[in-house]
mmCIF file with all atom_site columns, C-alpha atoms in Angstrom:
data_model
loop_
_atom_site.group_PDB
_atom_site.id
_atom_site.type_symbol
_atom_site.label_atom_id
_atom_site.label_alt_id
_atom_site.label_comp_id
_atom_site.label_asym_id
_atom_site.label_entity_id
_atom_site.label_seq_id
_atom_site.pdbx_PDB_ins_code
_atom_site.Cartn_x
_atom_site.Cartn_y
_atom_site.Cartn_z
_atom_site.occupancy
_atom_site.B_iso_or_equiv
_atom_site.pdbx_formal_charge
_atom_site.auth_seq_id
_atom_site.auth_comp_id
_atom_site.auth_asym_id
_atom_site.auth_atom_id
_atom_site.pdbx_PDB_model_num
ATOM 1  C CA . MET A 1 1  ? 16.296 16.884  -21.835 1.00 76.00 ? 1  MET A CA 1
ATOM 2  C CA . ALA A 1 2  ? 16.129 17.633  -18.198 1.00 82.00 ? 2  ALA A CA 1
ATOM 3  C CA . GLU A 1 3  ? 12.276 18.141  -18.365 1.00 85.00 ? 3  GLU A CA 1
ATOM 4  C CA . GLU A 1 4  ? 12.299 14.360  -19.946 1.00 85.00 ? 4  GLU A CA 1
ATOM 5  C CA . ALA A 1 5  ? 14.324 13.197  -17.156 1.00 86.00 ? 5  ALA A CA 1
ATOM 6  C CA . ASP A 1 6  ? 12.238 14.843  -14.431 1.00 86.00 ? 6  ASP A CA 1
ATOM 7  C CA . LYS A 1 7  ? 8.982  13.406  -16.074 1.00 87.00 ? 7  LYS A CA 1
ATOM 8  C CA . ASN A 1 8  ? 10.604 9.979   -16.189 1.00 88.00 ? 8  ASN A CA 1
ATOM 9  C CA . ALA A 1 9  ? 11.750 10.170  -12.600 1.00 88.00 ? 9  ALA A CA 1
ATOM 10 C CA . ARG A 1 10 ? 8.320  11.121  -11.282 1.00 88.00 ? 10 ARG A CA 1
ATOM 11 C CA . VAL A 1 11 ? 6.645  8.295   -13.249 1.00 89.00 ? 11 VAL A CA 1
ATOM 12 C CA . TYR A 1 12 ? 9.059  5.780   -11.814 1.00 87.00 ? 12 TYR A CA 1
ATOM 13 C CA . LEU A 1 13 ? 8.442  7.155   -8.230  1.00 82.00 ? 13 LEU A CA 1
ATOM 14 C CA . ARG A 1 14 ? 4.678  7.040   -8.626  1.00 83.00 ? 14 ARG A CA 1
ATOM 15 C CA . ASN A 1 15 ? 5.043  3.573   -9.766  1.00 82.00 ? 15 ASN A CA 1
ATOM 16 C CA . PHE A 1 16 ? 7.206  2.732   -7.045  1.00 79.00 ? 16 PHE A CA 1
ATOM 17 C CA . GLU A 1 17 ? 4.682  4.106   -4.349  1.00 75.00 ? 17 GLU A CA 1
ATOM 18 C CA . GLU A 1 18 ? 1.995  2.321   -5.954  1.00 75.00 ? 18 GLU A CA 1
ATOM 19 C CA . PHE A 1 19 ? 3.604  -0.973  -5.501  1.00 72.00 ? 19 PHE A CA 1
ATOM 20 C CA . HIS A 1 20 ? 5.492  -0.470  -2.099  1.00 68.00 ? 20 HIS A CA 1
ATOM 21 C CA . GLY A 1 21 ? 3.149  2.182   -0.432  1.00 67.00 ? 21 GLY A CA 1
ATOM 22 C CA . PRO A 1 22 ? 3.886  5.711   0.376   1.00 64.00 ? 22 PRO A CA 1
ATOM 23 C CA . LEU A 1 23 ? 7.453  6.821   0.658   1.00 63.00 ? 23 LEU A CA 1
ATOM 24 C CA . GLU A 1 24 ? 8.443  7.582   4.229   1.00 63.00 ? 24 GLU A CA 1
ATOM 25 C CA . ASP A 1 25 ? 11.093 9.963   5.545   1.00 67.00 ? 25 ASP A CA 1
ATOM 26 C CA . ASP A 1 26 ? 10.993 8.828   9.286   1.00 72.00 ? 26 ASP A CA 1
ATOM 27 C CA . PRO A 1 27 ? 13.423 6.020   9.834   1.00 74.00 ? 27 PRO A CA 1
ATOM 28 C CA . GLY A 1 28 ? 11.171 4.679   12.667  1.00 76.00 ? 28 GLY A CA 1
ATOM 29 C CA . VAL A 1 29 ? 8.325  3.937   10.129  1.00 74.00 ? 29 VAL A CA 1
ATOM 30 C CA . LEU A 1 30 ? 10.863 2.562   7.594   1.00 75.00 ? 30 LEU A CA 1
ATOM 31 C CA . ILE A 1 31 ? 12.176 0.118   10.154  1.00 79.00 ? 31 ILE A CA 1
ATOM 32 C CA . LYS A 1 32 ? 8.765  -0.939  11.362  1.00 82.00 ? 32 LYS A CA 1
ATOM 33 C CA . LYS A 1 33 ? 7.639  -1.718  7.578   1.00 78.00 ? 33 LYS A CA 1
ATOM 34 C CA . PHE A 1 34 ? 11.001 -3.677  7.307   1.00 80.00 ? 34 PHE A CA 1
ATOM 35 C CA . VAL A 1 35 ? 10.444 -5.743  10.551  1.00 84.00 ? 35 VAL A CA 1
ATOM 36 C CA . ASP A 1 36 ? 6.943  -6.376  9.451   1.00 84.00 ? 36 ASP A CA 1
ATOM 37 C CA . ASN A 1 37 ? 8.170  -7.945  6.386   1.00 81.00 ? 37 ASN A CA 1
ATOM 38 C CA . GLY A 1 38 ? 10.536 -10.190 8.453   1.00 86.00 ? 38 GLY A CA 1
ATOM 39 C CA . VAL A 1 39 ? 13.776 -8.408  8.247   1.00 83.00 ? 39 VAL A CA 1
ATOM 40 C CA . LYS A 1 40 ? 15.892 -9.251  11.138  1.00 83.00 ? 40 LYS A CA 1
ATOM 41 C CA . LYS A 1 41 ? 19.244 -7.256  10.707  1.00 81.00 ? 41 LYS A CA 1
ATOM 42 C CA . PHE A 1 42 ? 20.137 -3.706  9.427   1.00 78.00 ? 42 PHE A CA 1
ATOM 43 C CA . TRP A 1 43 ? 23.534 -2.957  7.943   1.00 81.00 ? 43 TRP A CA 1
ATOM 44 C CA . PHE A 1 44 ? 24.294 0.755   8.204   1.00 74.00 ? 44 PHE A CA 1
ATOM 45 C CA . THR A 1 45 ? 27.184 1.902   5.975   1.00 72.00 ? 45 THR A CA 1
#
């Protein structure tokens, strides 16, 4: 059961990365990507 969930999560993340580009951990890179796509405000909660 856990192995199947892990496999499904990996497939989902792979598809997500193919569509949106590689996942980034650096907030500066993430914010730049959003700004490049026209996002003007960020709400941090």
